[in-house]
Amino acid sequence: MIFDCAIYRDGHRTDSSDDPAKALREARAADDAFVWIALHDPTPAEFEEVRKVFGLHPLAVEDALKAHQRPKLEVYDDSLFVVLKPVFYESSRDEVSTGEVMLFLGDAFVVTVRHGEASPLPEVRRRLEADPDKLRHGPTSVLYAVADATVDEYLEVATELGTDLDELEAEVFSPSDAGSRGTASRIYLFKRQVLEFRRATVPLAVPLTRLSGTGPSTAEVPFVDAAARPFFRDVNDHLTRVNESVEGLDRLVSDILSAHLAQMGVRQNDDMRKISSWAAMAAIPTLIAGIYGMNFEHMPELRWVWGYPTVVAVMLALEVLLYRNFKRRGWL
């Protein structure tokens, strides 16, 4: 559905319209105006009118409708297509949720498409409308504001994930065994969240590098004001910090999982040593009782008065000797 369609002139919102074609004509009739159309989970029928009015490329439209795209930047004849993946941290469930935002930039227009509830677009529009000096730079200001808000949220999510990782680390290296149950599954689920986070942050480096003009190709990106390059470089610097944090989180969670599995192996070895020690201690009386239970007629000490106490004393002495030996070695 078309969530909002507004005309901005000289940084100020001048009109809202239900007719995208009319809004585009009015924006192009003025030198300092542009139209901003926001769509939320549009259907193909709803998007068809927008596609015809703004001359959007069919391949980009297909990507915008299907969603589930990697962050990217594509240049077409009449528009620029940018995909961003906002990420939000749900503190109630300690989980990371992702959404998708697509932007079409062209001559005096910007079309934003969002999928899911995780999106900074409503807040970005409110902030831009409260800052006419920034908004008067046209569609470029919208692209910058959305990218900046998305990456800033990445920083917050990385901080929250770092806190969760510290808790996992404390649980794994806790001296008590109380927190060991289910720890491996928690570590694995955390690793999946980090992987989902990386899918949003790492591919975005290439588009921001192009927008900031710091990559192999320093050519200007169509429909983006070249004067905005320093601002995109700032966003790219923040993204680099995020990617470094994500890479560190991924390495640490892998190390924590390895440490947890190693600890589990050590605990199992300890358990096997204890079981083996008790089995060895139980073998001595079993052996002696087995010998004297064979019911042979001629066996030593069968008719000896002190035979039974002597055998019991020998068994107790051997048991004590084995117990002290195993205890000294730390097996019991």
GROMACS .gro file of C-alpha atoms in nm, residues 26-190:
model
  165
   26GLU     CA    1   0.440   1.932  -0.981
   27ALA     CA    2   0.780   1.842  -0.838
   28ARG     CA    3   0.951   1.854  -1.176
   29ALA     CA    4   0.785   2.185  -1.257
   30ALA     CA    5   0.980   2.342  -0.970
   31ASP     CA    6   1.361   2.351  -0.959
   32ASP     CA    7   1.399   2.279  -0.586
   33ALA     CA    8   1.126   2.020  -0.530
   34PHE     CA    9   1.096   1.644  -0.524
   35VAL     CA   10   0.830   1.388  -0.443
   36TRP     CA   11   0.875   1.117  -0.181
   37ILE     CA   12   0.651   0.812  -0.199
   38ALA     CA   13   0.662   0.550   0.078
   39LEU     CA   14   0.521   0.202   0.029
   40HIS     CA   15   0.478  -0.075   0.285
   41ASP     CA   16   0.462  -0.438   0.167
   42PRO     CA   17   0.308  -0.340  -0.168
   43THR     CA   18   0.131  -0.590  -0.391
   44PRO     CA   19   0.226  -0.619  -0.761
   45ALA     CA   20  -0.094  -0.436  -0.859
   46GLU     CA   21  -0.023  -0.150  -0.620
   47PHE     CA   22   0.336  -0.121  -0.739
   48GLU     CA   23   0.247  -0.127  -1.108
   49GLU     CA   24   0.114   0.228  -1.106
   50VAL     CA   25   0.428   0.354  -0.933
   51ARG     CA   26   0.646   0.167  -1.180
   52LYS     CA   27   0.475   0.328  -1.480
   53VAL     CA   28   0.477   0.679  -1.336
   54PHE     CA   29   0.844   0.681  -1.235
   55GLY     CA   30   0.977   0.455  -1.510
   56LEU     CA   31   1.133   0.205  -1.273
   57HIS     CA   32   1.328  -0.085  -1.418
   58PRO     CA   33   1.136  -0.418  -1.415
   59LEU     CA   34   1.427  -0.608  -1.257
   60ALA     CA   35   1.450  -0.361  -0.971
   61VAL     CA   36   1.073  -0.373  -0.925
   62GLU     CA   37   1.086  -0.752  -0.910
   63ASP     CA   38   1.353  -0.734  -0.639
   64ALA     CA   39   1.151  -0.478  -0.445
   65LEU     CA   40   0.839  -0.695  -0.452
   66LYS     CA   41   1.001  -1.027  -0.365
   67ALA     CA   42   1.228  -0.884  -0.094
   68HIS     CA   43   1.486  -1.113   0.071
   69GLN     CA   44   1.764  -0.928  -0.112
   70ARG     CA   45   2.122  -0.864  -0.010
   71PRO     CA   46   2.223  -0.500   0.049
   72LYS     CA   47   2.328  -0.364  -0.288
   73LEU     CA   48   2.337  -0.064  -0.521
   74GLU     CA   49   2.234  -0.088  -0.885
   75VAL     CA   50   2.231   0.186  -1.148
   76TYR     CA   51   1.966   0.191  -1.420
   77ASP     CA   52   1.899   0.440  -1.697
   78ASP     CA   53   1.629   0.637  -1.516
   79SER     CA   54   1.684   0.551  -1.152
   80LEU     CA   55   1.917   0.430  -0.881
   81PHE     CA   56   1.815   0.123  -0.680
   82VAL     CA   57   1.951   0.070  -0.327
   83VAL     CA   58   1.872  -0.216  -0.086
   84LEU     CA   59   1.931  -0.188   0.289
   85LYS     CA   60   1.860  -0.438   0.565
   86PRO     CA   61   1.772  -0.269   0.896
   87VAL     CA   62   1.840  -0.479   1.205
   88PHE     CA   63   1.671  -0.438   1.542
   89TYR     CA   64   1.737  -0.604   1.877
   90GLU     CA   65   1.432  -0.736   2.063
   91SER     CA   66   1.536  -0.710   2.426
   92SER     CA   67   1.231  -0.902   2.550
   93ARG     CA   68   1.347  -1.216   2.369
   94ASP     CA   69   1.719  -1.137   2.327
   95GLU     CA   70   1.683  -1.185   1.952
   96VAL     CA   71   1.781  -1.000   1.637
   97SER     CA   72   1.510  -0.920   1.383
   98THR     CA   73   1.568  -0.788   1.032
   99GLY     CA   74   1.365  -0.598   0.778
  100GLU     CA   75   1.425  -0.463   0.430
  101VAL     CA   76   1.422  -0.115   0.283
  102MET     CA   77   1.449  -0.044  -0.089
  103LEU     CA   78   1.504   0.303  -0.231
  104PHE     CA   79   1.454   0.423  -0.588
  105LEU     CA   80   1.618   0.758  -0.662
  106GLY     CA   81   1.563   0.948  -0.982
  107ASP     CA   82   1.490   1.286  -1.134
  108ALA     CA   83   1.302   1.475  -0.861
  109PHE     CA   84   1.171   1.165  -0.685
  110VAL     CA   85   1.250   0.904  -0.426
  111VAL     CA   86   1.044   0.590  -0.372
  112THR     CA   87   1.097   0.390  -0.054
  113VAL     CA   88   0.966   0.038  -0.009
  114ARG     CA   89   0.980  -0.140   0.325
  115HIS     CA   90   0.908  -0.497   0.419
  116GLY     CA   91   0.842  -0.603   0.776
  117GLU     CA   92   0.809  -0.387   1.084
  118ALA     CA   93   1.182  -0.342   1.144
  119SER     CA   94   1.233  -0.016   0.957
  120PRO     CA   95   1.375   0.328   1.042
  121LEU     CA   96   1.175   0.503   0.766
  122PRO     CA   97   0.895   0.662   0.975
  123GLU     CA   98   1.144   0.809   1.223
  124VAL     CA   99   1.376   0.920   0.940
  125ARG     CA  100   1.093   1.108   0.768
  126ARG     CA  101   1.000   1.283   1.093
  127ARG     CA  102   1.361   1.386   1.155
  128LEU     CA  103   1.411   1.511   0.801
  129GLU     CA  104   1.089   1.712   0.802
  130ALA     CA  105   1.213   1.878   1.121
  131ASP     CA  106   1.544   1.966   0.950
  132PRO     CA  107   1.471   2.163   0.628
  133ASP     CA  108   1.840   2.248   0.578
  134LYS     CA  109   1.916   1.881   0.526
  135LEU     CA  110   1.598   1.796   0.338
  136ARG     CA  111   1.648   2.066   0.076
  137HIS     CA  112   1.930   1.856  -0.072
  138GLY     CA  113   1.661   1.639  -0.229
  139PRO     CA  114   1.654   1.261  -0.271
  140THR     CA  115   2.022   1.239  -0.175
  141SER     CA  116   1.936   1.357   0.176
  142VAL     CA  117   1.675   1.081   0.206
  143LEU     CA  118   1.924   0.813   0.099
  144TYR     CA  119   2.187   0.944   0.339
  145ALA     CA  120   1.943   0.971   0.632
  146VAL     CA  121   1.812   0.616   0.582
  147ALA     CA  122   2.161   0.470   0.547
  148ASP     CA  123   2.285   0.663   0.850
  149ALA     CA  124   1.991   0.553   1.067
  150THR     CA  125   2.035   0.192   0.956
  151VAL     CA  126   2.406   0.183   1.039
  152ASP     CA  127   2.353   0.361   1.372
  153GLU     CA  128   2.109   0.086   1.465
  154TYR     CA  129   2.376  -0.167   1.368
  155LEU     CA  130   2.605  -0.014   1.630
  156GLU     CA  131   2.340  -0.050   1.900
  157VAL     CA  132   2.265  -0.410   1.802
  158ALA     CA  133   2.637  -0.495   1.807
  159THR     CA  134   2.658  -0.355   2.162
  160GLU     CA  135   2.358  -0.563   2.275
  161LEU     CA  136   2.501  -0.877   2.119
  162GLY     CA  137   2.832  -0.810   2.292
  163THR     CA  138   2.649  -0.797   2.627
  164ASP     CA  139   2.474  -1.128   2.551
  165LEU     CA  140   2.807  -1.282   2.457
  166ASP     CA  141   2.959  -1.174   2.788
  167GLU     CA  142   2.674  -1.351   2.968
  168LEU     CA  143   2.729  -1.666   2.764
  169GLU     CA  144   3.101  -1.654   2.836
  170ALA     CA  145   3.038  -1.619   3.210
  171GLU     CA  146   2.799  -1.913   3.197
  172VAL     CA  147   3.043  -2.135   3.010
  173PHE     CA  148   3.333  -2.063   3.244
  174SER     CA  149   3.125  -2.072   3.560
  175PRO     CA  150   3.278  -2.306   3.824
  176SER     CA  151   2.938  -2.461   3.893
  177ASP     CA  152   2.774  -2.712   3.660
  178ALA     CA  153   2.430  -2.557   3.701
  179GLY     CA  154   2.454  -2.350   3.383
  180SER     CA  155   2.587  -2.622   3.156
  181ARG     CA  156   2.250  -2.765   3.053
  182GLY     CA  157   2.132  -2.614   2.727
  183THR     CA  158   2.440  -2.393   2.700
  184ALA     CA  159   2.549  -2.549   2.372
  185SER     CA  160   2.209  -2.480   2.214
  186ARG     CA  161   2.218  -2.119   2.338
  187ILE     CA  162   2.564  -2.070   2.190
  188TYR     CA  163   2.449  -2.217   1.858
  189LEU     CA  164   2.140  -1.994   1.846
  190PHE     CA  165   2.357  -1.693   1.928
   0.00000   0.00000   0.00000
